[in-house]
Amino acid sequence: MKESNLKIIPLGGLGEVGRNMMLYEYEDTAIIVDCGSMFPENDMLGIDYIIPDFQYLRSRKDKIRGIIFTHGHEDHIGAIHHFISEFNVPVYGTPLTLGLIKVKLTRRGMINNVSLNTIKAGESIKIGPFKIDFFHVCHSIPDSVGLGIETPEGLIVQSGDYKFDHTPVDNWPTDYAKLVEFSRRGVLALIADSTNATRPGWTPSERIIGEAFEQVFTQAKGRIIVASFASLISRVQQVVNATVAHHRKIAIVGTSMVENVEMAQKLNYLNIPPGTMVSMNTALELPDSEVVIMCTGAQGEPTSILGRLARGTQRQFDVRKGDTVVLSSKIIPGNEEAVYSTINDLFRRGANVIYEEIAPVHVSGHGSQEDMKLLIHLTKPKYFIPGYGEMRMLKQASLLAQQTGIPEKHILIVENGAVINVRNGKIKLGGQVPTNTVFVDGSWVGDLGPDEMRDRAMLSQDGIVLVHINVNKRNGEMVGHPEIISRGFAASQEAEEILNRLEKPIIQATNTSNGNLERNVIRTVKSIIYKETRRNPTVLVTMSKI
Amino acid sequence: MKESNLKIIPLGGLGEVGRNMMLYEYEDTAIIVDCGSMFPENDMLGIDYIIPDFQYLRSRKDKIRGIIFTHGHEDHIGAIHHFISEFNVPVYGTPLTLGLIKVKLTRRGMINNVSLNTIKAGESIKIGPFKIDFFHVCHSIPDSVGLGIETPEGLIVQSGDYKFDHTPVDNWPTDYAKLVEFSRRGVLALIADSTNATRPGWTPSERIIGEAFEQVFTQAKGRIIVASFASLISRVQQVVNATVAHHRKIAIVGTSMVENVEMAQKLNYLNIPPGTMVSMNTALELPDSEVVIMCTGAQGEPTSILGRLARGTQRQFDVRKGDTVVLSSKIIPGNEEAVYSTINDLFRRGANVIYEEIAPVHVSGHGSQEDMKLLIHLTKPKYFIPGYGEMRMLKQASLLAQQTGIPEKHILIVENGAVINVRNGKIKLGGQVPTNTVFVDGSWVGDLGPDEMRDRAMLSQDGIVLVHINVNKRNGEMVGHPEIISRGFAASQEAEEILNRLEKPIIQATNTSNGNLERNVIRTVKSIIYKETRRNPTVLVTMSKI
């Protein structure tokens, strides 16, 4: 019985939605699938975004022979520049996916000496003991693929993000034949997108968005402003189609979206008839009824174009009565409040706002319950591993798989870091590798940990009170008055009164304290403030011996 | 032509969801409808809840002759103790609503010398020039009413929270006859609940929850834990019914829920057969298959019982494999993240979790689009004023009203503070009264303003850096080293290095600075930190002359 076995380790995206990353390891070869970023949660204060933990990879550095990307959305490619700066291994992906990656790396001056290898859907590559088939799937971005990974221990199918769209915008349906071929070869394990496991039925076709846009464009008298994600290339195509059909011109605003559109046009994934696209300045000179503006900010990000339009802080132009604003993307969980306040502000400015809740201007790119069952029946896996989702979604996916006849003991619900051991046609869980939340804040990556988050949370809850005291270097008694400063603690007047009442106790604590003086003063201040206000500001004390 | 006219002024709940409060003012009489609280938004850091702004009321103190409550939910009664402590006017409401208010005031030792006046649905009262009809409506709490307010300027109907439930749990349908009678008398204006204006169709009956519970109770082998709101009395009744039907015992945990249940039983709004309710300790000794536990925390509040169960910090008992946990309440916008992380943690502990997304264990208490149209046709108002909702909901409600034939010029979309002037059968907007967001934090009410929120936001984004320096009192030159402390700024090591690099520039700034020394040091520190880290921590400087 041989010693070596296949290890599959999710480094991100299992037990959460975002920062997807999967490691396949066999003997001295390791390959990686995707390396995405993730929106921070509301309690991750001051964080820009989150990326996977590379700790385990560092211990495997020499083994890593390549990284494969399934499609070009941020939750799959968003952390590539962090990865590449540490692990400069060959990158594999379809033309559009690599195009989006190129844009990303070029913007950061990292494009040189990165080996980008274009693999078309339907083609396959060999990396060490792994033979990988790229098969086309439908998603909300063109040129998405899933992977059939033939390993010495059997065939593993990883779906990537997918849905079964029978009328996709690019008329390129999922590669059913390949899925069936896999089932003939025998699929040991299927790792499948579970994002929509709680949604009954089928996910509708992207096509219905075209119909919704048709209606919006027919009714709109003034300008039409469409907000979406910078990488939603097929959405751009749909808006362009409606623009042409209604004899309007389109201006695209926002660096990332502009760069992606140019690239997608070059690669022929986006067809914009000559004369359709105009500059923002031209657009502003055209009659409102001839203008379409496409931009980013559908998540309500205050600094995005839509966010600035809603708050009236966009320099070039303002939203005004007669404008129709369309938010054409899902609300990422946790962003609800920001998105709805953006929508409310746009309404206040007189615009008519169309969003998913009131019209099908967005449809999910992830398969629902029936899509998931079909994928299982097409591939007939022995083992089922729910992928891409929070625990509640993985649990629901497991129930669906059981409904299709997969025995519960052949379903593995695993979260980030779990080691999936594959050997002799059997799969066993064993071991755990570190998968911490790696915070990116400004120019810092991983410099912040739970301690700083805790400090920030405390500061954000009750603010801070700072006490400075001068003590006589001979007798240790306090000299003069304590200096007390506060921030975010209470409105100035209220605070002043309380802080004034602190003076006597501080003097007392100072003069009577033996042992750590700072600590005693802090304890005194904290307890008085809590008694008087039931609040717990951070208290800092500085002291000078004079 | 007389000078006096009717003023209707929304002081809370219009342009937002929560803290509902409406003022009616005619000559020397003013009455108030509801006084609710509201969950803080995620960017209102450290705030417990929000209440309406009483500024305008203070200027009208002698005019206020009473406050009427439409039902007992927090967003309608949650701020009563703040109101009563300033304006001790007669309180009017139905028996259950007053019961919930009593519990609230008693807990705060405020029950004495408050005049509580029970008005049953179907009865009416006269307050100065106002004759007010209380009419029963169905909602997710029993004994809810809407109000027909006969004024010298005409009849105003305020719906309160409502839906048209034809099979309500308490078998008490909406008072259609009264609504039609209003239309015969002629309704000048209808102020209607718009919370669900974006939802097509009809809101389902509360009854379907009973069916969902029936299924849950049939399938559950172990303990059943149901989480909801403390004031959802009818939900408690439904859980009790299922408990009895399945020969289980129920334990109710959580002070507020226990108090509300006792009160509702006394008033016969809740029927719990003898021997059905047991103490928590008894419940823990019974076989799992005979236990139901009802508690609060369906919003994922970390300190609630469900929150502590999810995090494993509940003292009395733990959630374990075999338990079925039901979250039976809607997710209040902004709480999605907290609720879903609670659900995920409960799954991780082995429980089976049932929530609105996967089973109808909750149904909205607010009418959907068809309910709203029916209310309009029943009352036939001349003017329509969308109530209770964010701007996007008010806008949608306006569209629905237009579909029923109300001309756009007779629809008033107003937000908090707008003065609605009613005179000679005409309604005109004019004037604006202050309606600030009043924060309640610990024992403090309104002590915090936008400045403190800004400070807290800054602290939460990048933390704080504190610099203390000693300067020679004679030549003003720095003595020794600057003392530098930081919180929430960066991981200790990173921070140390940067802060060390600060020393020289600080000394320089100190010794070369003329004018405000603190300010110069702050400017120096901020600019260096920003250059090095692209971050903007709060910087405080203290100084001792020695």
PDB file of N, CA, C and O in Angstrom, chain B residues 244-296:
ATOM      1  N   VAL B 244     -48.280  22.076  22.825  1.00  0.00           N
ATOM      2  CA  VAL B 244     -49.367  21.262  23.390  1.00  0.00           C
ATOM      3  C   VAL B 244     -49.697  20.106  22.447  1.00  0.00           C
ATOM      4  O   VAL B 244     -49.740  18.938  22.849  1.00  0.00           O
ATOM      5  N   ALA B 245     -49.863  20.431  21.166  1.00  0.00           N
ATOM      6  CA  ALA B 245     -50.248  19.415  20.181  1.00  0.00           C
ATOM      7  C   ALA B 245     -49.244  18.270  20.136  1.00  0.00           C
ATOM      8  O   ALA B 245     -49.595  17.121  19.835  1.00  0.00           O
ATOM      9  N   HIS B 246     -47.983  18.570  20.431  1.00  0.00           N
ATOM     10  CA  HIS B 246     -46.940  17.547  20.336  1.00  0.00           C
ATOM     11  C   HIS B 246     -46.470  17.076  21.708  1.00  0.00           C
ATOM     12  O   HIS B 246     -45.375  16.519  21.827  1.00  0.00           O
ATOM     13  N   HIS B 247     -47.334  17.301  22.721  1.00  0.00           N
ATOM     14  CA  HIS B 247     -47.069  16.779  24.068  1.00  0.00           C
ATOM     15  C   HIS B 247     -45.684  17.147  24.570  1.00  0.00           C
ATOM     16  O   HIS B 247     -44.969  16.320  25.138  1.00  0.00           O
ATOM     17  N   ARG B 248     -45.290  18.371  24.337  1.00  0.00           N
ATOM     18  CA  ARG B 248     -44.033  18.862  24.895  1.00  0.00           C
ATOM     19  C   ARG B 248     -44.323  19.864  26.007  1.00  0.00           C
ATOM     20  O   ARG B 248     -45.478  20.237  26.247  1.00  0.00           O
ATOM     21  N   LYS B 249     -43.281  20.288  26.699  1.00  0.00           N
ATOM     22  CA  LYS B 249     -43.377  21.369  27.683  1.00  0.00           C
ATOM     23  C   LYS B 249     -42.569  22.539  27.165  1.00  0.00           C
ATOM     24  O   LYS B 249     -41.562  22.343  26.459  1.00  0.00           O
ATOM     25  N   ILE B 250     -42.967  23.737  27.525  1.00  0.00           N
ATOM     26  CA  ILE B 250     -42.243  24.917  27.041  1.00  0.00           C
ATOM     27  C   ILE B 250     -41.654  25.724  28.194  1.00  0.00           C
ATOM     28  O   ILE B 250     -42.304  25.930  29.219  1.00  0.00           O
ATOM     29  N   ALA B 251     -40.402  26.114  28.032  1.00  0.00           N
ATOM     30  CA  ALA B 251     -39.750  27.026  28.972  1.00  0.00           C
ATOM     31  C   ALA B 251     -39.473  28.329  28.238  1.00  0.00           C
ATOM     32  O   ALA B 251     -38.987  28.310  27.102  1.00  0.00           O
ATOM     33  N   ILE B 252     -39.828  29.442  28.865  1.00  0.00           N
ATOM     34  CA  ILE B 252     -39.588  30.744  28.246  1.00  0.00           C
ATOM     35  C   ILE B 252     -38.456  31.433  28.988  1.00  0.00           C
ATOM     36  O   ILE B 252     -38.465  31.536  30.215  1.00  0.00           O
ATOM     37  N   VAL B 253     -37.437  31.851  28.244  1.00  0.00           N
ATOM     38  CA  VAL B 253     -36.235  32.430  28.849  1.00  0.00           C
ATOM     39  C   VAL B 253     -36.091  33.891  28.412  1.00  0.00           C
ATOM     40  O   VAL B 253     -36.469  34.243  27.295  1.00  0.00           O
ATOM     41  N   GLY B 254     -35.524  34.715  29.267  1.00  0.00           N
ATOM     42  CA  GLY B 254     -35.330  36.128  28.917  1.00  0.00           C
ATOM     43  C   GLY B 254     -36.326  37.008  29.638  1.00  0.00           C
ATOM     44  O   GLY B 254     -37.533  36.869  29.449  1.00  0.00           O
ATOM     45  N   THR B 255     -35.828  37.912  30.465  1.00  0.00           N
ATOM     46  CA  THR B 255     -36.688  38.735  31.325  1.00  0.00           C
ATOM     47  C   THR B 255     -37.841  39.365  30.554  1.00  0.00           C
ATOM     48  O   THR B 255     -39.007  39.172  30.887  1.00  0.00           O
ATOM     49  N   SER B 256     -37.510  40.101  29.492  1.00  0.00           N
ATOM     50  CA  SER B 256     -38.557  40.870  28.810  1.00  0.00           C
ATOM     51  C   SER B 256     -39.635  39.945  28.264  1.00  0.00           C
ATOM     52  O   SER B 256     -40.827  40.213  28.420  1.00  0.00           O
ATOM     53  N   MET B 257     -39.234  38.814  27.674  1.00  0.00           N
ATOM     54  CA  MET B 257     -40.240  37.906  27.131  1.00  0.00           C
ATOM     55  C   MET B 257     -41.090  37.316  28.250  1.00  0.00           C
ATOM     56  O   MET B 257     -42.316  37.267  28.161  1.00  0.00           O
ATOM     57  N   VAL B 258     -40.438  36.913  29.350  1.00  0.00           N
ATOM     58  CA  VAL B 258     -41.168  36.338  30.487  1.00  0.00           C
ATOM     59  C   VAL B 258     -42.196  37.342  31.024  1.00  0.00           C
ATOM     60  O   VAL B 258     -43.384  37.032  31.167  1.00  0.00           O
ATOM     61  N   GLU B 259     -41.743  38.579  31.208  1.00  0.00           N
ATOM     62  CA  GLU B 259     -42.659  39.610  31.739  1.00  0.00           C
ATOM     63  C   GLU B 259     -43.833  39.840  30.792  1.00  0.00           C
ATOM     64  O   GLU B 259     -44.990  39.890  31.208  1.00  0.00           O
ATOM     65  N   ASN B 260     -43.537  39.940  29.495  1.00  0.00           N
ATOM     66  CA  ASN B 260     -44.614  40.167  28.525  1.00  0.00           C
ATOM     67  C   ASN B 260     -45.602  39.013  28.511  1.00  0.00           C
ATOM     68  O   ASN B 260     -46.813  39.214  28.440  1.00  0.00           O
ATOM     69  N   VAL B 261     -45.078  37.780  28.595  1.00  0.00           N
ATOM     70  CA  VAL B 261     -45.942  36.608  28.561  1.00  0.00           C
ATOM     71  C   VAL B 261     -46.863  36.589  29.777  1.00  0.00           C
ATOM     72  O   VAL B 261     -48.075  36.402  29.656  1.00  0.00           O
ATOM     73  N   GLU B 262     -46.286  36.860  30.968  1.00  0.00           N
ATOM     74  CA  GLU B 262     -47.127  36.881  32.184  1.00  0.00           C
ATOM     75  C   GLU B 262     -48.252  37.895  32.030  1.00  0.00           C
ATOM     76  O   GLU B 262     -49.428  37.607  32.261  1.00  0.00           O
ATOM     77  N   MET B 263     -47.901  39.085  31.555  1.00  0.00           N
ATOM     78  CA  MET B 263     -48.894  40.145  31.396  1.00  0.00           C
ATOM     79  C   MET B 263     -49.970  39.727  30.395  1.00  0.00           C
ATOM     80  O   MET B 263     -51.162  39.813  30.662  1.00  0.00           O
ATOM     81  N   ALA B 264     -49.536  39.196  29.253  1.00  0.00           N
ATOM     82  CA  ALA B 264     -50.495  38.819  28.200  1.00  0.00           C
ATOM     83  C   ALA B 264     -51.428  37.720  28.682  1.00  0.00           C
ATOM     84  O   ALA B 264     -52.612  37.685  28.319  1.00  0.00           O
ATOM     85  N   GLN B 265     -50.896  36.820  29.536  1.00  0.00           N
ATOM     86  CA  GLN B 265     -51.764  35.772  30.097  1.00  0.00           C
ATOM     87  C   GLN B 265     -52.821  36.397  30.995  1.00  0.00           C
ATOM     88  O   GLN B 265     -54.010  36.113  30.863  1.00  0.00           O
ATOM     89  N   LYS B 266     -52.386  37.292  31.890  1.00  0.00           N
ATOM     90  CA  LYS B 266     -53.333  37.962  32.792  1.00  0.00           C
ATOM     91  C   LYS B 266     -54.459  38.602  32.002  1.00  0.00           C
ATOM     92  O   LYS B 266     -55.625  38.534  32.354  1.00  0.00           O
ATOM     93  N   LEU B 267     -54.113  39.223  30.879  1.00  0.00           N
ATOM     94  CA  LEU B 267     -55.117  39.944  30.085  1.00  0.00           C
ATOM     95  C   LEU B 267     -55.826  39.024  29.094  1.00  0.00           C
ATOM     96  O   LEU B 267     -56.598  39.485  28.257  1.00  0.00           O
ATOM     97  N   ASN B 268     -55.539  37.708  29.176  1.00  0.00           N
ATOM     98  CA  ASN B 268     -56.176  36.736  28.287  1.00  0.00           C
ATOM     99  C   ASN B 268     -55.877  36.940  26.809  1.00  0.00           C
ATOM    100  O   ASN B 268     -56.708  36.625  25.954  1.00  0.00           O
ATOM    101  N   TYR B 269     -54.728  37.501  26.480  1.00  0.00           N
ATOM    102  CA  TYR B 269     -54.307  37.563  25.078  1.00  0.00           C
ATOM    103  C   TYR B 269     -53.431  36.366  24.736  1.00  0.00           C
ATOM    104  O   TYR B 269     -53.019  36.174  23.603  1.00  0.00           O
ATOM    105  N   LEU B 270     -53.158  35.574  25.770  1.00  0.00           N
ATOM    106  CA  LEU B 270     -52.282  34.434  25.593  1.00  0.00           C
ATOM    107  C   LEU B 270     -52.870  33.295  26.419  1.00  0.00           C
ATOM    108  O   LEU B 270     -53.163  33.483  27.597  1.00  0.00           O
ATOM    109  N   ASN B 271     -53.107  32.162  25.768  1.00  0.00           N
ATOM    110  CA  ASN B 271     -53.732  31.041  26.452  1.00  0.00           C
ATOM    111  C   ASN B 271     -52.744  29.884  26.560  1.00  0.00           C
ATOM    112  O   ASN B 271     -52.479  29.190  25.575  1.00  0.00           O
ATOM    113  N   ILE B 272     -52.184  29.705  27.742  1.00  0.00           N
ATOM    114  CA  ILE B 272     -51.241  28.615  27.971  1.00  0.00           C
ATOM    115  C   ILE B 272     -51.860  27.622  28.954  1.00  0.00           C
ATOM    116  O   ILE B 272     -52.012  27.935  30.132  1.00  0.00           O
ATOM    117  N   PRO B 273     -52.263  26.425  28.467  1.00  0.00           N
ATOM    118  CA  PRO B 273     -52.905  25.447  29.347  1.00  0.00           C
ATOM    119  C   PRO B 273     -52.026  25.154  30.557  1.00  0.00           C
ATOM    120  O   PRO B 273     -50.796  25.094  30.438  1.00  0.00           O
ATOM    121  N   PRO B 274     -52.645  24.983  31.732  1.00  0.00           N
ATOM    122  CA  PRO B 274     -51.868  24.682  32.941  1.00  0.00           C
ATOM    123  C   PRO B 274     -50.961  23.478  32.708  1.00  0.00           C
ATOM    124  O   PRO B 274     -51.329  22.533  31.995  1.00  0.00           O
ATOM    125  N   GLY B 275     -49.766  23.521  33.267  1.00  0.00           N
ATOM    126  CA  GLY B 275     -48.836  22.404  33.146  1.00  0.00           C
ATOM    127  C   GLY B 275     -48.018  22.422  31.878  1.00  0.00           C
ATOM    128  O   GLY B 275     -47.103  21.617  31.705  1.00  0.00           O
ATOM    129  N   THR B 276     -48.324  23.357  30.973  1.00  0.00           N
ATOM    130  CA  THR B 276     -47.565  23.422  29.711  1.00  0.00           C
ATOM    131  C   THR B 276     -46.236  24.140  29.893  1.00  0.00           C
ATOM    132  O   THR B 276     -45.223  23.756  29.326  1.00  0.00           O
ATOM    133  N   MET B 277     -46.264  25.171  30.738  1.00  0.00           N
ATOM    134  CA  MET B 277     -45.053  25.966  30.917  1.00  0.00           C
ATOM    135  C   MET B 277     -44.245  25.437  32.092  1.00  0.00           C
ATOM    136  O   MET B 277     -44.799  25.119  33.139  1.00  0.00           O
ATOM    137  N   VAL B 278     -42.947  25.297  31.878  1.00  0.00           N
ATOM    138  CA  VAL B 278     -42.069  24.811  32.955  1.00  0.00           C
ATOM    139  C   VAL B 278     -40.874  25.754  33.083  1.00  0.00           C
ATOM    140  O   VAL B 278     -40.603  26.547  32.191  1.00  0.00           O
ATOM    141  N   SER B 279     -40.180  25.635  34.217  1.00  0.00           N
ATOM    142  CA  SER B 279     -38.982  26.460  34.402  1.00  0.00           C
ATOM    143  C   SER B 279     -37.867  25.905  33.516  1.00  0.00           C
ATOM    144  O   SER B 279     -37.911  24.749  33.087  1.00  0.00           O
ATOM    145  N   MET B 280     -36.865  26.730  33.280  1.00  0.00           N
ATOM    146  CA  MET B 280     -35.734  26.305  32.464  1.00  0.00           C
ATOM    147  C   MET B 280     -35.066  25.083  33.099  1.00  0.00           C
ATOM    148  O   MET B 280     -34.736  24.115  32.409  1.00  0.00           O
ATOM    149  N   ASN B 281     -34.905  25.102  34.412  1.00  0.00           N
ATOM    150  CA  ASN B 281     -34.260  23.970  35.086  1.00  0.00           C
ATOM    151  C   ASN B 281     -35.032  22.675  34.869  1.00  0.00           C
ATOM    152  O   ASN B 281     -34.453  21.644  34.544  1.00  0.00           O
ATOM    153  N   THR B 282     -36.347  22.749  35.025  1.00  0.00           N
ATOM    154  CA  THR B 282     -37.172  21.566  34.767  1.00  0.00           C
ATOM    155  C   THR B 282     -36.975  21.103  33.325  1.00  0.00           C
ATOM    156  O   THR B 282     -36.765  19.919  33.050  1.00  0.00           O
ATOM    157  N   ALA B 283     -37.018  22.059  32.405  1.00  0.00           N
ATOM    158  CA  ALA B 283     -36.884  21.717  30.982  1.00  0.00           C
ATOM    159  C   ALA B 283     -35.593  20.948  30.735  1.00  0.00           C
ATOM    160  O   ALA B 283     -35.572  19.959  29.993  1.00  0.00           O
ATOM    161  N   LEU B 284     -34.517  21.372  31.413  1.00  0.00           N
ATOM    162  CA  LEU B 284     -33.218  20.738  31.174  1.00  0.00           C
ATOM    163  C   LEU B 284     -33.175  19.320  31.725  1.00  0.00           C
ATOM    164  O   LEU B 284     -32.349  18.512  31.326  1.00  0.00           O
ATOM    165  N   GLU B 285     -34.116  19.003  32.655  1.00  0.00           N
ATOM    166  CA  GLU B 285     -34.145  17.637  33.202  1.00  0.00           C
ATOM    167  C   GLU B 285     -35.039  16.724  32.389  1.00  0.00           C
ATOM    168  O   GLU B 285     -34.936  15.505  32.478  1.00  0.00           O
ATOM    169  N   LEU B 286     -35.941  17.298  31.600  1.00  0.00           N
ATOM    170  CA  LEU B 286     -36.852  16.480  30.786  1.00  0.00           C
ATOM    171  C   LEU B 286     -36.098  15.851  29.615  1.00  0.00           C
ATOM    172  O   LEU B 286     -35.045  16.340  29.213  1.00  0.00           O
ATOM    173  N   PRO B 287     -36.639  14.729  29.062  1.00  0.00           N
ATOM    174  CA  PRO B 287     -36.067  14.174  27.836  1.00  0.00           C
ATOM    175  C   PRO B 287     -36.127  15.214  26.710  1.00  0.00           C
ATOM    176  O   PRO B 287     -37.120  15.944  26.603  1.00  0.00           O
ATOM    177  N   ASP B 288     -35.070  15.274  25.870  1.00  0.00           N
ATOM    178  CA  ASP B 288     -35.018  16.276  24.798  1.00  0.00           C
ATOM    179  C   ASP B 288     -36.297  16.311  23.970  1.00  0.00           C
ATOM    180  O   ASP B 288     -36.771  17.369  23.575  1.00  0.00           O
ATOM    181  N   SER B 289     -36.881  15.143  23.722  1.00  0.00           N
ATOM    182  CA  SER B 289     -38.026  15.063  22.814  1.00  0.00           C
ATOM    183  C   SER B 289     -39.285  15.704  23.415  1.00  0.00           C
ATOM    184  O   SER B 289     -40.302  15.805  22.747  1.00  0.00           O
ATOM    185  N   GLU B 290     -39.196  16.124  24.683  1.00  0.00           N
ATOM    186  CA  GLU B 290     -40.384  16.717  25.313  1.00  0.00           C
ATOM    187  C   GLU B 290     -40.208  18.216  25.582  1.00  0.00           C
ATOM    188  O   GLU B 290     -41.032  18.835  26.253  1.00  0.00           O
ATOM    189  N   VAL B 291     -39.092  18.787  25.060  1.00  0.00           N
ATOM    190  CA  VAL B 291     -38.750  20.157  25.444  1.00  0.00           C
ATOM    191  C   VAL B 291     -38.892  21.161  24.298  1.00  0.00           C
ATOM    192  O   VAL B 291     -38.498  20.886  23.169  1.00  0.00           O
ATOM    193  N   VAL B 292     -39.481  22.309  24.623  1.00  0.00           N
ATOM    194  CA  VAL B 292     -39.449  23.476  23.755  1.00  0.00           C
ATOM    195  C   VAL B 292     -38.922  24.644  24.582  1.00  0.00           C
ATOM    196  O   VAL B 292     -39.332  24.829  25.733  1.00  0.00           O
ATOM    197  N   ILE B 293     -37.969  25.380  24.030  1.00  0.00           N
ATOM    198  CA  ILE B 293     -37.435  26.558  24.714  1.00  0.00           C
ATOM    199  C   ILE B 293     -37.693  27.767  23.831  1.00  0.00           C
ATOM    200  O   ILE B 293     -37.380  27.751  22.638  1.00  0.00           O
ATOM    201  N   MET B 294     -38.336  28.788  24.385  1.00  0.00           N
ATOM    202  CA  MET B 294     -38.570  30.001  23.606  1.00  0.00           C
ATOM    203  C   MET B 294     -37.756  31.139  24.206  1.00  0.00           C
ATOM    204  O   MET B 294     -37.711  31.313  25.428  1.00  0.00           O
ATOM    205  N   CYS B 295     -37.076  31.894  23.345  1.00  0.00           N
ATOM    206  CA  CYS B 295     -36.188  32.939  23.848  1.00  0.00           C
ATOM    207  C   CYS B 295     -36.091  34.084  22.849  1.00  0.00           C
ATOM    208  O   CYS B 295     -36.692  34.049  21.785  1.00  0.00           O
ATOM    209  N   THR B 296     -35.317  35.094  23.195  1.00  0.00           N
ATOM    210  CA  THR B 296     -35.097  36.238  22.310  1.00  0.00           C
ATOM    211  C   THR B 296     -33.775  36.064  21.560  1.00  0.00           C
ATOM    212  O   THR B 296     -33.048  35.104  21.802  1.00  0.00           O
TER     213      THR B 296
END
